[in-house]
Amino acid sequence: MPELPEVETVRRGLAPHVIGRQIATVVVREARLRWPVPASLPADLPGQRILAVDRRGKYLLLRMSGGDTVLVHLGMSGRLRVFDALPAPVKHDHVDWTFVGGGGLRLNDPRRFGAVLHWPQSQTGHALLDHLGPEPFDDAFNGAYLYARSRGKQVATKSFLMDGRTVVGCGNIYAAESLFRARVRPTLPAGKLSLPACERLVVAARAVLRSAIEQGGTTLRDFAGADGLAGYFQQDLRVYGREGQPCRVCGTTLKGQRIGQRASVWCPKCQR
DNA sequence: CTGTTAACCTGAGTGC
DNA sequence: TGCACTCAGGTTAACA
């Protein structure tokens, strides 16, 4: 399940193989993803080259030579892979970008929570990106910002952290891990966070995300990088998926409870 | 405005 | 072996 480190891993794996390639065709076998894949993609992309592969939050941005951008979100189960020669499509191979000279990029997404969208040059912003909060490694994401933004909020700190308007990239796994390392209880109303707690959260989130990126992401069931290899961060998980097991720091039994409809786990002793 | 909930979707896992 | 069921989860839209 791709969160920011997984998407960044895919971006880094993809970029060297696709930058400079010219699109020959866009083949859409199944347009019914999170939103319909726009017909303007197969119509407009052929002939354009991929200039860069950027990332904003969990969105991959293919910058095209015509000035347009292709947005790709992997959702829960999306995989984007490059092939020197595209094999015969298998189940859930929904979209291909074939390259002039052979090979191409292919999206496989069993659950179809992913998205492939067109951001034309003529359009100033994009609705899915405009309201996004800062990148976790940007200076704009800091303790003072988090403190100011959380004032008056009743919502649980975990839900607050996972809200893309607060900061991008903290999905269920990394929010849980960040809260543990910052020693903040996930159920605490965000408005009650102290400034030092906010500062610890920023430091913790960055450390967790950086470590996960270095290890190629967290492989649970669905995720694999652009090279198809597994990530190794799951070995470092301290609370996620460990309900009922002993805290790795103090040995207390980890508590589990749903917060905002998401499975959540924390140490009742370490996180206050 | 804030906060909560349902919806989208398929495969894996579990219990019988 | 197979069936019925639950769960996983990012994001948005709809709702209170």
mmCIF file of C-alpha atoms (C1' of nucleotides) in Angstrom:
data_model
loop_
_atom_site.group_PDB
_atom_site.id
_atom_site.type_symbol
_atom_site.label_atom_id
_atom_site.label_comp_id
_atom_site.label_asym_id
_atom_site.label_seq_id
_atom_site.Cartn_x
_atom_site.Cartn_y
_atom_site.Cartn_z
ATOM 1 C CA MET A 1 0.000 0.000 0.000
ATOM 2 C CA PRO A 2 1.944 2.932 -1.294
ATOM 3 C CA GLU A 3 2.537 5.828 1.045
ATOM 4 C CA LEU A 4 5.031 8.575 0.381
ATOM 5 C CA PRO A 5 8.192 6.431 0.727
ATOM 6 C CA GLU A 6 6.783 3.839 -1.641
ATOM 7 C CA VAL A 7 5.817 6.474 -4.191
ATOM 8 C CA GLU A 8 9.254 8.075 -3.894
ATOM 9 C CA THR A 9 10.847 4.647 -4.362
ATOM 10 C CA VAL A 10 8.821 4.137 -7.524
ATOM 11 C CA ARG A 11 9.724 7.627 -8.755
ATOM 12 C CA ARG A 12 13.432 7.033 -8.302
ATOM 13 C CA GLY A 13 13.251 3.646 -9.946
ATOM 14 C CA LEU A 14 11.250 4.923 -12.872
ATOM 15 C CA ALA A 15 12.929 8.212 -13.700
ATOM 16 C CA PRO A 16 16.177 6.986 -15.295
ATOM 17 C CA HIS A 17 14.261 4.589 -17.543
ATOM 18 C CA VAL A 18 11.566 6.935 -18.805
ATOM 19 C CA ILE A 19 13.092 10.406 -18.969
ATOM 20 C CA GLY A 20 13.686 11.370 -22.582
ATOM 21 C CA ARG A 21 11.437 8.649 -23.963
ATOM 22 C CA GLN A 22 8.864 9.615 -26.557
ATOM 23 C CA ILE A 23 5.322 8.347 -26.236
ATOM 24 C CA ALA A 24 4.123 6.273 -29.174
ATOM 25 C CA THR A 25 0.674 5.334 -27.892
ATOM 26 C CA VAL A 26 -1.403 5.349 -24.739
ATOM 27 C CA VAL A 27 -3.460 2.189 -24.377
ATOM 28 C CA VAL A 28 -6.326 2.288 -21.888
ATOM 29 C CA ARG A 29 -7.798 -1.165 -21.328
ATOM 30 C CA GLU A 30 -9.800 -0.190 -18.251
ATOM 31 C CA ALA A 31 -10.681 3.452 -17.796
ATOM 32 C CA ARG A 32 -12.671 2.935 -14.602
ATOM 33 C CA LEU A 33 -10.099 3.803 -11.970
ATOM 34 C CA ARG A 34 -10.744 6.159 -9.026
ATOM 35 C CA TRP A 35 -11.846 8.590 -11.701
ATOM 36 C CA PRO A 36 -12.239 7.781 -15.376
ATOM 37 C CA VAL A 37 -8.972 7.896 -17.315
ATOM 38 C CA PRO A 38 -9.539 10.865 -19.649
ATOM 39 C CA ALA A 39 -9.714 10.192 -23.365
ATOM 40 C CA SER A 40 -7.499 13.235 -23.886
ATOM 41 C CA LEU A 41 -4.464 11.187 -22.796
ATOM 42 C CA PRO A 42 -4.376 8.750 -25.737
ATOM 43 C CA ALA A 43 -5.358 11.650 -27.968
ATOM 44 C CA ASP A 44 -2.754 14.190 -26.859
ATOM 45 C CA LEU A 45 0.303 12.344 -25.517
ATOM 46 C CA PRO A 46 1.669 10.517 -28.572
ATOM 47 C CA GLY A 47 4.704 12.350 -29.918
ATOM 48 C CA GLN A 48 5.502 14.024 -26.588
ATOM 49 C CA ARG A 49 8.581 13.153 -24.568
ATOM 50 C CA ILE A 50 8.764 12.621 -20.819
ATOM 51 C CA LEU A 51 10.950 15.411 -19.465
ATOM 52 C CA ALA A 52 10.839 14.631 -15.750
ATOM 53 C CA VAL A 53 9.170 12.460 -13.129
ATOM 54 C CA ASP A 54 8.231 14.561 -10.102
ATOM 55 C CA ARG A 55 6.267 13.778 -6.975
ATOM 56 C CA ARG A 56 3.787 15.826 -4.964
ATOM 57 C CA GLY A 57 2.537 13.969 -1.931
ATOM 58 C CA LYS A 58 1.604 10.558 -3.232
ATOM 59 C CA TYR A 59 1.016 11.791 -6.765
ATOM 60 C CA LEU A 60 3.563 11.046 -9.461
ATOM 61 C CA LEU A 61 3.813 13.797 -12.038
ATOM 62 C CA LEU A 62 5.022 12.977 -15.534
ATOM 63 C CA ARG A 63 6.140 16.263 -17.073
ATOM 64 C CA MET A 64 5.636 16.143 -20.813
ATOM 65 C CA SER A 65 7.441 18.053 -23.544
ATOM 66 C CA GLY A 66 4.150 19.529 -24.734
ATOM 67 C CA GLY A 67 3.795 21.305 -21.385
ATOM 68 C CA ASP A 68 1.155 18.991 -19.989
ATOM 69 C CA THR A 69 1.477 16.862 -16.871
ATOM 70 C CA VAL A 70 0.168 13.343 -16.337
ATOM 71 C CA LEU A 71 -0.897 12.657 -12.749
ATOM 72 C CA VAL A 72 -0.595 9.089 -11.528
ATOM 73 C CA HIS A 73 -1.785 7.968 -8.097
ATOM 74 C CA LEU A 74 -1.163 4.370 -7.106
ATOM 75 C CA GLY A 75 -4.032 4.206 -4.642
ATOM 76 C CA MET A 76 -3.878 1.087 -2.557
ATOM 77 C CA SER A 77 -2.618 -1.482 -4.967
ATOM 78 C CA GLY A 78 -1.199 0.300 -7.992
ATOM 79 C CA ARG A 79 2.071 -0.711 -9.602
ATOM 80 C CA LEU A 80 3.863 1.267 -12.237
ATOM 81 C CA ARG A 81 6.616 -0.595 -14.043
ATOM 82 C CA VAL A 82 8.898 -0.023 -17.007
ATOM 83 C CA PHE A 83 9.488 -2.741 -19.566
ATOM 84 C CA ASP A 84 12.107 -2.971 -22.315
ATOM 85 C CA ALA A 85 9.458 -4.870 -24.229
ATOM 86 C CA LEU A 86 5.875 -4.907 -23.023
ATOM 87 C CA PRO A 87 4.689 -8.465 -22.380
ATOM 88 C CA ALA A 88 1.150 -9.535 -23.201
ATOM 89 C CA PRO A 89 -1.131 -7.772 -20.710
ATOM 90 C CA VAL A 90 -2.338 -9.738 -17.724
ATOM 91 C CA LYS A 91 -5.272 -9.165 -15.406
ATOM 92 C CA HIS A 92 -5.486 -5.597 -14.037
ATOM 93 C CA ASP A 93 -2.962 -4.166 -16.516
ATOM 94 C CA HIS A 94 -5.115 -1.101 -17.104
ATOM 95 C CA VAL A 95 -2.937 1.488 -18.842
ATOM 96 C CA ASP A 96 0.183 1.332 -21.049
ATOM 97 C CA TRP A 97 2.332 4.189 -22.278
ATOM 98 C CA THR A 98 4.291 2.670 -25.136
ATOM 99 C CA PHE A 99 7.574 4.261 -26.198
ATOM 100 C CA VAL A 100 8.873 5.054 -29.639
ATOM 101 C CA GLY A 101 11.677 2.546 -30.166
ATOM 102 C CA GLY A 102 10.060 -0.106 -27.989
ATOM 103 C CA GLY A 103 9.066 -0.851 -24.439
ATOM 104 C CA GLY A 104 6.897 1.266 -22.228
ATOM 105 C CA LEU A 105 5.367 2.039 -18.889
ATOM 106 C CA ARG A 106 2.514 -0.042 -17.507
ATOM 107 C CA LEU A 107 0.015 0.490 -14.691
ATOM 108 C CA ASN A 108 -1.404 -2.563 -12.939
ATOM 109 C CA ASP A 109 -3.964 -1.894 -10.196
ATOM 110 C CA PRO A 110 -6.191 -4.714 -8.939
ATOM 111 C CA ARG A 111 -8.314 -2.572 -6.641
ATOM 112 C CA ARG A 112 -8.566 0.373 -9.010
ATOM 113 C CA PHE A 113 -8.182 2.926 -6.236
ATOM 114 C CA GLY A 114 -5.446 4.525 -8.294
ATOM 115 C CA ALA A 115 -5.837 7.333 -10.791
ATOM 116 C CA VAL A 116 -4.410 8.500 -14.098
ATOM 117 C CA LEU A 117 -5.340 12.073 -14.897
ATOM 118 C CA HIS A 118 -4.446 14.795 -17.348
ATOM 119 C CA TRP A 119 -3.293 18.204 -16.196
ATOM 120 C CA PRO A 120 -3.206 20.334 -19.325
ATOM 121 C CA GLN A 121 -0.752 23.194 -19.578
ATOM 122 C CA SER A 122 -3.658 25.551 -20.085
ATOM 123 C CA GLN A 123 -5.016 24.777 -16.624
ATOM 124 C CA THR A 124 -3.559 26.900 -13.813
ATOM 125 C CA GLY A 125 -3.767 24.418 -10.963
ATOM 126 C CA HIS A 126 -5.202 21.008 -10.302
ATOM 127 C CA ALA A 127 -8.029 20.364 -7.843
ATOM 128 C CA LEU A 128 -6.296 17.324 -6.380
ATOM 129 C CA LEU A 129 -3.048 19.175 -5.682
ATOM 130 C CA ASP A 130 -4.169 22.673 -4.795
ATOM 131 C CA HIS A 131 -5.205 22.033 -1.198
ATOM 132 C CA LEU A 132 -2.301 19.755 -0.284
ATOM 133 C CA GLY A 133 -0.231 20.655 2.758
ATOM 134 C CA PRO A 134 3.560 20.948 2.783
ATOM 135 C CA GLU A 135 5.939 18.145 1.914
ATOM 136 C CA PRO A 136 7.299 16.602 5.123
ATOM 137 C CA PHE A 137 10.884 17.533 4.237
ATOM 138 C CA ASP A 138 10.001 21.112 3.369
ATOM 139 C CA ASP A 139 10.914 23.851 5.855
ATOM 140 C CA ALA A 140 7.258 24.880 5.883
ATOM 141 C CA PHE A 141 6.510 21.711 7.834
ATOM 142 C CA ASN A 142 7.756 22.587 11.296
ATOM 143 C CA GLY A 143 6.654 22.578 14.916
ATOM 144 C CA ALA A 144 5.267 26.099 14.886
ATOM 145 C CA TYR A 145 3.231 25.369 11.773
ATOM 146 C CA LEU A 146 1.808 22.174 13.225
ATOM 147 C CA TYR A 147 1.030 23.907 16.506
ATOM 148 C CA ALA A 148 -0.743 26.831 14.850
ATOM 149 C CA ARG A 149 -2.700 24.626 12.508
ATOM 150 C CA SER A 150 -3.905 22.282 15.234
ATOM 151 C CA ARG A 151 -5.336 24.995 17.517
ATOM 152 C CA GLY A 152 -9.023 24.465 18.211
ATOM 153 C CA LYS A 153 -9.134 21.086 16.478
ATOM 154 C CA GLN A 154 -11.039 18.307 18.214
ATOM 155 C CA VAL A 155 -9.959 15.624 15.776
ATOM 156 C CA ALA A 156 -7.558 12.915 17.008
ATOM 157 C CA THR A 157 -3.912 13.766 16.420
ATOM 158 C CA LYS A 158 -3.506 10.667 14.253
ATOM 159 C CA SER A 159 -6.321 11.740 11.928
ATOM 160 C CA PHE A 160 -4.896 15.266 11.906
ATOM 161 C CA LEU A 161 -1.490 13.941 10.821
ATOM 162 C CA MET A 162 -3.023 11.758 8.127
ATOM 163 C CA ASP A 163 -4.978 14.676 6.671
ATOM 164 C CA GLY A 164 -3.246 15.674 3.448
ATOM 165 C CA ARG A 165 -4.053 19.311 4.143
ATOM 166 C CA THR A 166 -1.867 19.151 7.257
ATOM 167 C CA VAL A 167 1.103 17.435 5.633
ATOM 168 C CA VAL A 168 1.348 15.020 2.726
ATOM 169 C CA GLY A 169 2.677 11.493 2.884
ATOM 170 C CA CYS A 170 1.670 10.334 6.358
ATOM 171 C CA GLY A 171 -0.649 7.408 5.720
ATOM 172 C CA ASN A 172 -1.776 4.917 8.298
ATOM 173 C CA ILE A 173 1.556 3.150 8.730
ATOM 174 C CA TYR A 174 3.815 6.168 9.015
ATOM 175 C CA ALA A 175 1.379 8.188 11.122
ATOM 176 C CA ALA A 176 1.330 5.368 13.675
ATOM 177 C CA GLU A 177 5.112 5.020 13.649
ATOM 178 C CA SER A 178 5.679 8.784 13.874
ATOM 179 C CA LEU A 179 3.342 9.091 16.859
ATOM 180 C CA PHE A 180 5.156 6.289 18.640
ATOM 181 C CA ARG A 181 8.568 7.851 18.099
ATOM 182 C CA ALA A 182 7.276 11.264 19.171
ATOM 183 C CA ARG A 183 5.667 9.641 22.243
ATOM 184 C CA VAL A 184 2.314 11.226 21.416
ATOM 185 C CA ARG A 185 -0.940 9.383 22.020
ATOM 186 C CA PRO A 186 -2.834 9.065 18.723
ATOM 187 C CA THR A 187 -6.219 9.743 20.332
ATOM 188 C CA LEU A 188 -5.147 13.109 21.776
ATOM 189 C CA PRO A 189 -7.302 15.902 20.324
ATOM 190 C CA ALA A 190 -4.985 17.805 17.996
ATOM 191 C CA GLY A 191 -5.873 21.082 19.683
ATOM 192 C CA LYS A 192 -4.282 19.839 22.886
ATOM 193 C CA LEU A 193 -0.856 19.212 21.353
ATOM 194 C CA SER A 194 1.893 21.187 23.052
ATOM 195 C CA LEU A 195 4.462 23.034 20.965
ATOM 196 C CA PRO A 196 7.218 20.613 22.038
ATOM 197 C CA ALA A 197 5.007 17.685 21.058
ATOM 198 C CA CYS A 198 4.490 19.270 17.642
ATOM 199 C CA GLU A 199 8.226 19.658 17.269
ATOM 200 C CA ARG A 200 8.794 16.025 18.225
ATOM 201 C CA LEU A 201 6.176 14.965 15.682
ATOM 202 C CA VAL A 202 7.922 16.825 12.883
ATOM 203 C CA VAL A 203 11.285 15.299 13.774
ATOM 204 C CA ALA A 204 9.749 11.836 14.145
ATOM 205 C CA ALA A 205 7.785 11.963 10.887
ATOM 206 C CA ARG A 206 10.863 13.007 8.941
ATOM 207 C CA ALA A 207 13.013 10.317 10.547
ATOM 208 C CA VAL A 208 10.446 7.621 9.861
ATOM 209 C CA LEU A 209 9.860 8.693 6.266
ATOM 210 C CA ARG A 210 13.553 9.123 5.517
ATOM 211 C CA SER A 211 14.358 5.702 6.921
ATOM 212 C CA ALA A 212 11.527 4.115 4.964
ATOM 213 C CA ILE A 213 12.674 5.732 1.727
ATOM 214 C CA GLU A 214 16.224 4.507 2.331
ATOM 215 C CA GLN A 215 14.916 0.995 2.760
ATOM 216 C CA GLY A 216 12.758 1.081 -0.328
ATOM 217 C CA GLY A 217 9.415 1.403 1.419
ATOM 218 C CA THR A 218 7.347 -0.991 3.459
ATOM 219 C CA THR A 219 6.205 -4.144 1.769
ATOM 220 C CA LEU A 220 3.021 -5.540 3.207
ATOM 221 C CA ARG A 221 0.941 -7.257 0.601
ATOM 222 C CA ASP A 222 0.597 -5.108 -2.433
ATOM 223 C CA PHE A 223 3.607 -2.945 -2.796
ATOM 224 C CA ALA A 224 6.688 -3.469 -4.893
ATOM 225 C CA GLY A 225 8.984 -0.840 -6.358
ATOM 226 C CA ALA A 226 9.364 -0.065 -10.037
ATOM 227 C CA ASP A 227 11.908 -2.861 -10.173
ATOM 228 C CA GLY A 228 9.430 -5.267 -8.590
ATOM 229 C CA LEU A 229 11.602 -5.690 -5.488
ATOM 230 C CA ALA A 230 10.263 -5.640 -1.971
ATOM 231 C CA GLY A 231 10.881 -2.875 0.550
ATOM 232 C CA TYR A 232 12.439 -3.539 3.914
ATOM 233 C CA PHE A 233 10.978 -0.968 6.255
ATOM 234 C CA GLN A 234 8.504 -3.446 7.698
ATOM 235 C CA GLN A 235 11.374 -4.781 9.797
ATOM 236 C CA ASP A 236 11.496 -1.417 11.560
ATOM 237 C CA LEU A 237 7.814 -1.140 12.420
ATOM 238 C CA ARG A 238 7.394 -0.541 16.140
ATOM 239 C CA VAL A 239 3.616 -0.391 16.518
ATOM 240 C CA TYR A 240 1.848 -0.801 13.155
ATOM 241 C CA GLY A 241 0.284 -4.262 12.973
ATOM 242 C CA ARG A 242 1.577 -5.182 16.445
ATOM 243 C CA GLU A 243 -1.588 -4.899 18.548
ATOM 244 C CA GLY A 244 -1.371 -7.160 21.605
ATOM 245 C CA GLN A 245 2.382 -7.597 21.276
ATOM 246 C CA PRO A 246 4.898 -6.099 23.712
ATOM 247 C CA CYS A 247 6.204 -2.577 23.193
ATOM 248 C CA ARG A 248 9.772 -2.808 21.909
ATOM 249 C CA VAL A 249 10.783 -0.059 24.348
ATOM 250 C CA CYS A 250 9.009 -0.866 27.630
ATOM 251 C CA GLY A 251 7.334 -4.235 27.121
ATOM 252 C CA THR A 252 3.817 -2.966 27.795
ATOM 253 C CA THR A 253 1.140 -4.676 25.703
ATOM 254 C CA LEU A 254 0.347 -2.487 22.697
ATOM 255 C CA LYS A 255 -3.224 -1.248 22.521
ATOM 256 C CA GLY A 256 -5.321 -1.326 19.375
ATOM 257 C CA GLN A 257 -8.392 0.743 18.554
ATOM 258 C CA ARG A 258 -9.958 2.231 15.474
ATOM 259 C CA ILE A 259 -9.405 5.952 15.109
ATOM 260 C CA GLY A 260 -11.282 7.668 12.309
ATOM 261 C CA GLN A 261 -12.127 4.249 10.819
ATOM 262 C CA ARG A 262 -8.453 3.249 10.687
ATOM 263 C CA ALA A 263 -6.769 0.479 12.580
ATOM 264 C CA SER A 264 -4.486 2.136 15.116
ATOM 265 C CA VAL A 265 -1.950 0.760 17.569
ATOM 266 C CA TRP A 266 0.041 2.477 20.298
ATOM 267 C CA CYS A 267 1.859 1.944 23.564
ATOM 268 C CA PRO A 268 -0.289 3.168 26.482
ATOM 269 C CA LYS A 269 2.824 3.768 28.580
ATOM 270 C CA CYS A 270 5.241 5.383 26.116
ATOM 271 C CA GLN A 271 2.643 7.540 24.344
ATOM 272 C CA ARG A 272 0.860 10.067 26.542
ATOM 273 C "C1'" DC B 1 -16.698 26.377 9.265
ATOM 274 C "C1'" DT B 2 -15.858 21.432 11.789
ATOM 275 C "C1'" DG B 3 -16.344 16.710 12.161
ATOM 276 C "C1'" DT B 4 -18.088 12.109 10.757
ATOM 277 C "C1'" DT B 5 -19.350 8.571 7.567
ATOM 278 C "C1'" DA B 6 -19.969 6.045 3.289
ATOM 279 C "C1'" DA B 7 -18.207 4.857 -0.930
ATOM 280 C "C1'" DC B 8 -15.048 3.138 -4.300
ATOM 281 C "C1'" DC B 9 -12.576 -2.124 -5.248
ATOM 282 C "C1'" DT B 10 -10.361 -6.777 -5.116
ATOM 283 C "C1'" DG B 11 -7.612 -10.192 -2.895
ATOM 284 C "C1'" DA B 12 -6.129 -12.252 1.259
ATOM 285 C "C1'" DG B 13 -7.267 -14.199 5.374
ATOM 286 C "C1'" DT B 14 -10.479 -16.574 8.684
ATOM 287 C "C1'" DG B 15 -14.028 -19.520 10.445
ATOM 288 C "C1'" DC B 16 -17.162 -23.135 9.574
ATOM 289 C "C1'" DT C 1 -12.383 -27.758 -1.046
ATOM 290 C "C1'" DG C 2 -15.599 -24.181 -0.798
ATOM 291 C "C1'" DC C 3 -18.482 -20.840 0.887
ATOM 292 C "C1'" DA C 4 -19.599 -16.573 3.510
ATOM 293 C "C1'" DC C 5 -17.696 -13.210 5.682
ATOM 294 C "C1'" DT C 6 -14.387 -9.448 7.261
ATOM 295 C "C1'" DC C 7 -10.653 -6.588 6.556
ATOM 296 C "C1'" DA C 8 -7.221 -3.630 4.359
ATOM 297 C "C1'" DG C 9 -6.740 1.307 2.953
ATOM 298 C "C1'" DG C 10 -6.189 6.852 0.165
ATOM 299 C "C1'" DT C 11 -9.139 9.987 -0.950
ATOM 300 C "C1'" DT C 12 -13.258 12.491 -1.806
ATOM 301 C "C1'" DA C 13 -18.110 13.450 -1.610
ATOM 302 C "C1'" DA C 14 -21.889 13.772 1.014
ATOM 303 C "C1'" DC C 15 -23.800 14.550 5.156
ATOM 304 C "C1'" DA C 16 -24.841 16.299 10.139
#
